[in-house]
Tab-separated table of C-alpha atoms in Angstrom:
chain	number	residue	atom	x	y	z
N	1	PHE	CA	-135.210	-88.065	-85.560
N	2	CYS	CA	-132.768	-90.284	-83.331
N	3	LYS	CA	-129.567	-91.117	-82.322
N	4	PHE	CA	-128.415	-94.676	-82.816
N	5	THR	CA	-125.767	-97.072	-83.166
N	6	THR	CA	-128.017	-100.200	-83.962
N	7	VAL	CA	-131.856	-100.739	-84.263
N	8	GLN	CA	-132.395	-101.711	-80.798
N	9	ASP	CA	-130.130	-98.716	-79.232
N	10	VAL	CA	-131.855	-95.757	-80.465
N	11	THR	CA	-132.498	-92.357	-78.523
N	12	PHE	CA	-135.062	-89.684	-79.546
N	13	VAL	CA	-133.186	-86.694	-79.907
N	14	GLY	CA	-135.318	-84.429	-82.289
N	15	LEU	CA	-134.282	-81.977	-84.803
N	16	ALA	CA	-130.568	-82.230	-83.534
N	17	ASN	CA	-129.145	-84.323	-86.196
N	18	TYR	CA	-130.801	-81.400	-88.924
N	19	SER	CA	-129.241	-78.486	-86.235
N	20	LYS	CA	-125.914	-80.201	-86.684
N	21	LEU	CA	-125.930	-81.218	-90.280
N	22	LEU	CA	-127.112	-77.348	-91.450
N	23	LEU	CA	-124.299	-76.141	-88.927
N	24	ASP	CA	-121.299	-78.071	-90.941
N	25	LYS	CA	-119.646	-76.286	-93.465
N	26	THR	CA	-118.939	-79.427	-95.343
N	27	PHE	CA	-122.040	-80.750	-96.152
N	28	SER	CA	-123.479	-76.443	-96.859
N	29	HIS	CA	-120.499	-76.342	-99.696
N	30	SER	CA	-121.512	-80.307	-101.091
N	31	PHE	CA	-125.295	-78.739	-101.266
N	32	TRP	CA	-124.622	-75.198	-102.830
N	33	LEU	CA	-122.107	-76.922	-105.446
N	34	THR	CA	-124.782	-79.827	-106.306
N	35	VAL	CA	-127.323	-76.730	-107.061
N	36	ILE	CA	-125.306	-75.123	-109.434
N	37	PHE	CA	-124.055	-78.171	-110.888
N	38	ALA	CA	-127.489	-79.331	-111.348
N	39	PHE	CA	-128.359	-76.102	-112.867
N	40	VAL	CA	-125.784	-75.223	-115.069
N	41	SER	CA	-125.764	-78.641	-116.356
N	42	SER	CA	-129.378	-78.765	-117.127
N	43	ILE	CA	-129.302	-75.499	-118.911
N	44	LEU	CA	-126.738	-76.722	-121.127
N	45	ILE	CA	-127.754	-80.250	-122.201
N	46	ASN	CA	-131.463	-78.756	-122.916
N	47	VAL	CA	-130.026	-75.937	-125.375
N	48	LEU	CA	-127.241	-78.199	-126.933
N	49	ALA	CA	-129.491	-81.286	-127.229
N	50	PHE	CA	-132.382	-78.882	-128.840
N	51	SER	CA	-129.553	-77.541	-131.164
N	52	ILE	CA	-128.520	-80.516	-132.148
N	53	ALA	CA	-132.195	-81.758	-132.461
N	54	LEU	CA	-133.586	-78.968	-134.717
N	55	ALA	CA	-130.440	-79.430	-137.228
N	56	LEU	CA	-130.777	-83.205	-137.304
N	57	THR	CA	-134.530	-83.062	-138.202
N	58	LYS	CA	-133.408	-80.943	-141.335
N	59	GLY	CA	-133.320	-84.166	-143.937
N	60	PHE	CA	-129.867	-83.632	-144.853
N	61	ARG	CA	-127.690	-87.041	-145.830
N	62	GLY	CA	-126.485	-88.755	-142.959
N	63	THR	CA	-128.812	-87.800	-140.103
N	64	ASN	CA	-129.187	-91.289	-138.782
N	65	VAL	CA	-125.533	-91.899	-138.436
N	66	PHE	CA	-125.061	-88.717	-136.684
N	67	ARG	CA	-127.990	-89.573	-134.286
N	68	THR	CA	-126.070	-92.955	-133.536
N	69	VAL	CA	-122.274	-90.935	-133.037
N	70	PHE	CA	-124.421	-88.430	-130.815
N	71	PHE	CA	-126.630	-90.961	-128.612
N	72	MET	CA	-123.781	-93.551	-128.539
N	73	PRO	CA	-121.987	-91.925	-125.415
N	74	ASN	CA	-125.102	-92.589	-123.082
N	75	LEU	CA	-124.397	-96.218	-123.432
N	76	ILE	CA	-121.124	-96.399	-121.636
N	77	GLY	CA	-120.881	-97.133	-118.283
N	78	GLY	CA	-120.251	-93.967	-115.899
N	79	ILE	CA	-116.802	-95.342	-114.456
N	80	VAL	CA	-115.712	-95.874	-117.827
N	81	LEU	CA	-116.469	-92.443	-119.045
N	82	GLY	CA	-115.213	-90.845	-115.780
N	83	TYR	CA	-111.303	-92.364	-116.295
N	84	ILE	CA	-111.596	-91.503	-119.955
N	85	TRP	CA	-112.443	-88.068	-119.075
N	86	GLN	CA	-110.266	-87.631	-116.158
N	87	ILE	CA	-106.830	-88.672	-118.349
N	88	LEU	CA	-108.257	-86.876	-121.622
N	89	LEU	CA	-108.613	-83.336	-119.260
N	90	ASN	CA	-105.558	-83.860	-117.396
N	91	GLY	CA	-103.693	-84.312	-120.322
N	92	ILE	CA	-105.000	-81.320	-121.947
N	93	LEU	CA	-104.353	-79.300	-118.679
N	94	ALA	CA	-100.952	-81.034	-118.197
N	95	ASN	CA	-99.768	-78.513	-121.305
N	96	PHE	CA	-100.473	-75.806	-118.646
N	97	GLY	CA	-98.951	-77.156	-115.501
N	98	LYS	CA	-102.565	-77.985	-113.982
N	99	THR	CA	-105.020	-80.849	-113.201
N	100	LEU	CA	-108.478	-81.167	-112.527
N	101	THR	CA	-107.571	-80.861	-108.871
N	102	TYR	CA	-105.181	-78.376	-109.339
N	103	SER	CA	-108.834	-75.955	-108.906
N	104	SER	CA	-112.232	-76.608	-108.049
N	105	SER	CA	-113.625	-74.735	-110.618
N	106	TYR	CA	-111.129	-77.316	-113.295
N	107	GLY	CA	-112.813	-80.153	-111.607
N	108	PHE	CA	-116.392	-78.720	-111.575
N	109	TRP	CA	-115.930	-77.503	-115.796
N	110	GLY	CA	-114.748	-80.777	-116.491
N	111	LEU	CA	-117.869	-82.857	-114.683
N	112	ILE	CA	-119.779	-80.578	-116.834
N	113	VAL	CA	-118.224	-80.765	-120.027
N	114	LEU	CA	-118.555	-84.810	-119.153
N	115	MET	CA	-122.222	-84.604	-117.735
N	116	ASN	CA	-122.845	-83.237	-121.357
N	117	TRP	CA	-120.983	-85.101	-123.297
N	118	GLN	CA	-123.024	-88.190	-121.858
N	119	GLN	CA	-126.662	-86.668	-121.489
N	120	ILE	CA	-127.148	-84.956	-125.071
N	121	GLY	CA	-127.699	-87.643	-127.541
N	122	TYR	CA	-130.506	-89.217	-125.164
N	123	MET	CA	-132.026	-85.958	-124.607
N	124	MET	CA	-131.699	-84.796	-128.512
N	125	ILE	CA	-134.137	-88.541	-128.736
N	126	ILE	CA	-136.719	-86.999	-127.050
N	127	TYR	CA	-136.254	-83.582	-128.612
N	128	ILE	CA	-136.431	-85.039	-132.301
N	129	ALA	CA	-139.602	-86.992	-131.570
N	130	GLY	CA	-141.358	-83.897	-130.290
N	131	ILE	CA	-140.038	-81.533	-133.434
N	132	GLN	CA	-141.250	-84.703	-135.890
N	133	ASN	CA	-144.318	-84.548	-134.320
N	134	ILE	CA	-145.021	-80.826	-135.356
N	135	PRO	CA	-147.557	-80.919	-138.100
N	136	GLY	CA	-145.622	-80.174	-140.880
N	137	GLU	CA	-148.769	-78.365	-142.588
N	138	LEU	CA	-148.679	-75.773	-140.111
N	139	ILE	CA	-144.828	-74.981	-140.473
N	140	GLU	CA	-145.851	-74.491	-144.406
N	141	ALA	CA	-148.473	-72.444	-143.809
N	142	ALA	CA	-146.695	-70.066	-141.582
N	143	LYS	CA	-144.051	-69.801	-144.273
N	144	MET	CA	-146.719	-69.037	-147.045
N	145	ASP	CA	-147.658	-66.480	-144.199
N	146	GLY	CA	-144.054	-64.823	-144.127
N	147	CYS	CA	-142.902	-66.075	-141.342
N	148	GLY	CA	-139.022	-66.780	-141.238
N	149	PHE	CA	-137.047	-69.272	-139.322
N	150	PHE	CA	-136.547	-67.196	-135.716
N	151	ARG	CA	-140.560	-66.300	-135.728
N	152	ILE	CA	-141.239	-69.868	-136.396
N	153	TYR	CA	-139.246	-70.971	-133.887
N	154	TYR	CA	-140.551	-68.632	-130.849
N	155	GLN	CA	-143.892	-68.981	-132.219
N	156	ILE	CA	-144.724	-72.008	-133.664
N	157	ILE	CA	-141.934	-74.689	-132.462
N	158	LEU	CA	-141.020	-73.761	-128.600
N	159	PRO	CA	-144.786	-73.566	-127.730
N	160	MET	CA	-145.385	-76.799	-129.038
N	161	LEU	CA	-142.272	-78.180	-127.565
N	162	LYS	CA	-143.231	-77.244	-123.681
N	163	PRO	CA	-144.233	-80.388	-122.342
N	164	ILE	CA	-140.709	-81.845	-124.182
N	165	LEU	CA	-138.549	-78.798	-122.828
N	166	ALA	CA	-140.263	-79.116	-119.314
N	167	THR	CA	-139.547	-82.944	-119.245
N	168	ILE	CA	-135.446	-82.789	-120.063
N	169	ALA	CA	-135.297	-80.141	-117.787
N	170	LEU	CA	-136.432	-82.575	-115.284
N	171	LEU	CA	-134.668	-85.138	-116.511
N	172	SER	CA	-131.345	-83.075	-116.730
N	173	PHE	CA	-131.550	-82.055	-113.292
N	174	ARG	CA	-132.363	-85.035	-111.529
N	175	GLN	CA	-129.308	-86.826	-113.551
N	176	GLY	CA	-127.209	-83.412	-112.154
N	177	TRP	CA	-128.741	-83.889	-108.732
N	178	ASN	CA	-128.378	-88.134	-108.443
N	179	GLU	CA	-125.043	-88.864	-110.442
N	180	TYR	CA	-122.609	-90.252	-108.074
N	181	ILE	CA	-120.307	-92.168	-109.835
N	182	LEU	CA	-118.995	-89.565	-112.314
N	183	PRO	CA	-118.606	-87.230	-109.549
N	184	LEU	CA	-116.487	-89.764	-107.560
N	185	VAL	CA	-113.945	-90.615	-109.826
N	186	PHE	CA	-113.237	-86.715	-110.452
N	187	THR	CA	-113.315	-86.074	-106.625
N	188	MET	CA	-111.253	-88.663	-104.989
N	189	THR	CA	-108.830	-86.486	-104.125
N	190	ASN	CA	-110.755	-83.156	-103.832
N	191	ASP	CA	-113.025	-82.142	-100.801
N	192	LYS	CA	-113.743	-79.167	-102.335
N	193	LEU	CA	-115.822	-81.181	-105.337
N	194	ARG	CA	-117.848	-83.241	-103.463
N	195	PRO	CA	-121.524	-83.437	-104.049
N	196	LEU	CA	-124.444	-84.401	-102.150
N	197	THR	CA	-124.140	-87.783	-103.329
N	198	VAL	CA	-120.954	-88.206	-102.560
N	199	GLY	CA	-120.739	-85.867	-99.289
N	200	VAL	CA	-123.765	-87.777	-97.943
N	201	ASN	CA	-121.614	-90.931	-98.063
N	202	MET	CA	-119.128	-89.507	-96.447
N	203	LEU	CA	-121.197	-88.185	-93.499
N	204	LYS	CA	-121.266	-91.946	-91.881
N	205	ASN	CA	-117.673	-91.081	-90.652
N	206	ALA	CA	-118.353	-90.191	-87.136
N	207	GLY	CA	-114.642	-89.490	-86.989
N	208	ASP	CA	-114.069	-91.364	-83.980
N	209	GLY	CA	-113.955	-94.741	-85.565
N	210	THR	CA	-117.671	-94.762	-85.462
N	211	ALA	CA	-120.561	-95.029	-88.197
N	212	ALA	CA	-122.977	-91.525	-87.746
N	213	TRP	CA	-125.998	-93.130	-89.919
N	214	ASN	CA	-128.219	-90.767	-87.592
N	215	ILE	CA	-126.222	-87.739	-89.147
N	216	MET	CA	-126.497	-89.597	-92.749
N	217	PHE	CA	-129.900	-90.220	-92.920
N	218	ALA	CA	-130.433	-86.520	-91.802
N	219	GLY	CA	-128.176	-85.460	-94.956
N	220	ALA	CA	-129.948	-87.853	-97.236
N	221	THR	CA	-133.292	-86.446	-96.397
N	222	ILE	CA	-132.267	-83.158	-97.031
N	223	SER	CA	-130.894	-83.989	-100.176
N	224	ILE	CA	-134.117	-85.489	-101.146
N	225	VAL	CA	-136.514	-82.156	-100.806
N	226	PRO	CA	-135.151	-80.055	-103.872
N	227	ILE	CA	-135.354	-82.780	-106.397
N	228	LEU	CA	-139.090	-83.346	-105.402
N	229	ILE	CA	-140.080	-79.591	-105.171
N	230	VAL	CA	-138.574	-79.608	-108.989
N	231	TYR	CA	-140.996	-82.495	-110.145
N	232	CYS	CA	-143.827	-81.113	-107.921
N	233	CYS	CA	-143.406	-78.111	-109.917
N	234	PHE	CA	-142.537	-79.587	-113.807
N	235	SER	CA	-144.667	-82.971	-112.918
N	236	ARG	CA	-147.967	-81.597	-115.271
N	237	PHE	CA	-145.680	-81.073	-117.665
N	238	PHE	CA	-143.663	-84.483	-117.538
N	239	MET	CA	-147.538	-86.484	-117.489
N	240	GLY	CA	-148.175	-84.231	-120.480
């Protein structure tokens, strides 16, 4: 709520920082880009992680090997992943005469692919733990009563995994919302692909050689609100 250059040179300006920020088209674009990115990545991570976990709890040979392979990308650092996938995707797009920075949609879906590749294995482990905690006797009783796979899936497995579903939704949304390194690597040359984490950091440049810390901190405060709302909505499942 202040304008300042040092901790002693402070002037109270009320909501001026926020009004200036909300009228900034670059900040608005970063905000809505982050909203879409967090939701899309969260949905895809949940669907794919659950599908893989369901397949890997069937007890076929080599299950542990597949679990390890799917989990390994989560152990690789963000900068390494970012550069590897940037080179890989640019190599594929080069066959069509394009790059990740040719269009904002290319960079966006490239980030989605990268985020899924890194996070699916981690979320899969949580889903596997949840599925294995469902009593086998309950599934067997359902089969004896004539339930098919899809009815068992919708009426037994999904309802009993509700806390797990909400927890992974919260974790994947938080990861997508707060991710900094991967977008930074992908968006170094494309202003249209800067999410809030990168965009807020860019706000401190006032354009006249000074640091607009007041605007940056206002942007950081606004960026915190959505993730707090999501956490409040899902916290009871997370605690469960």
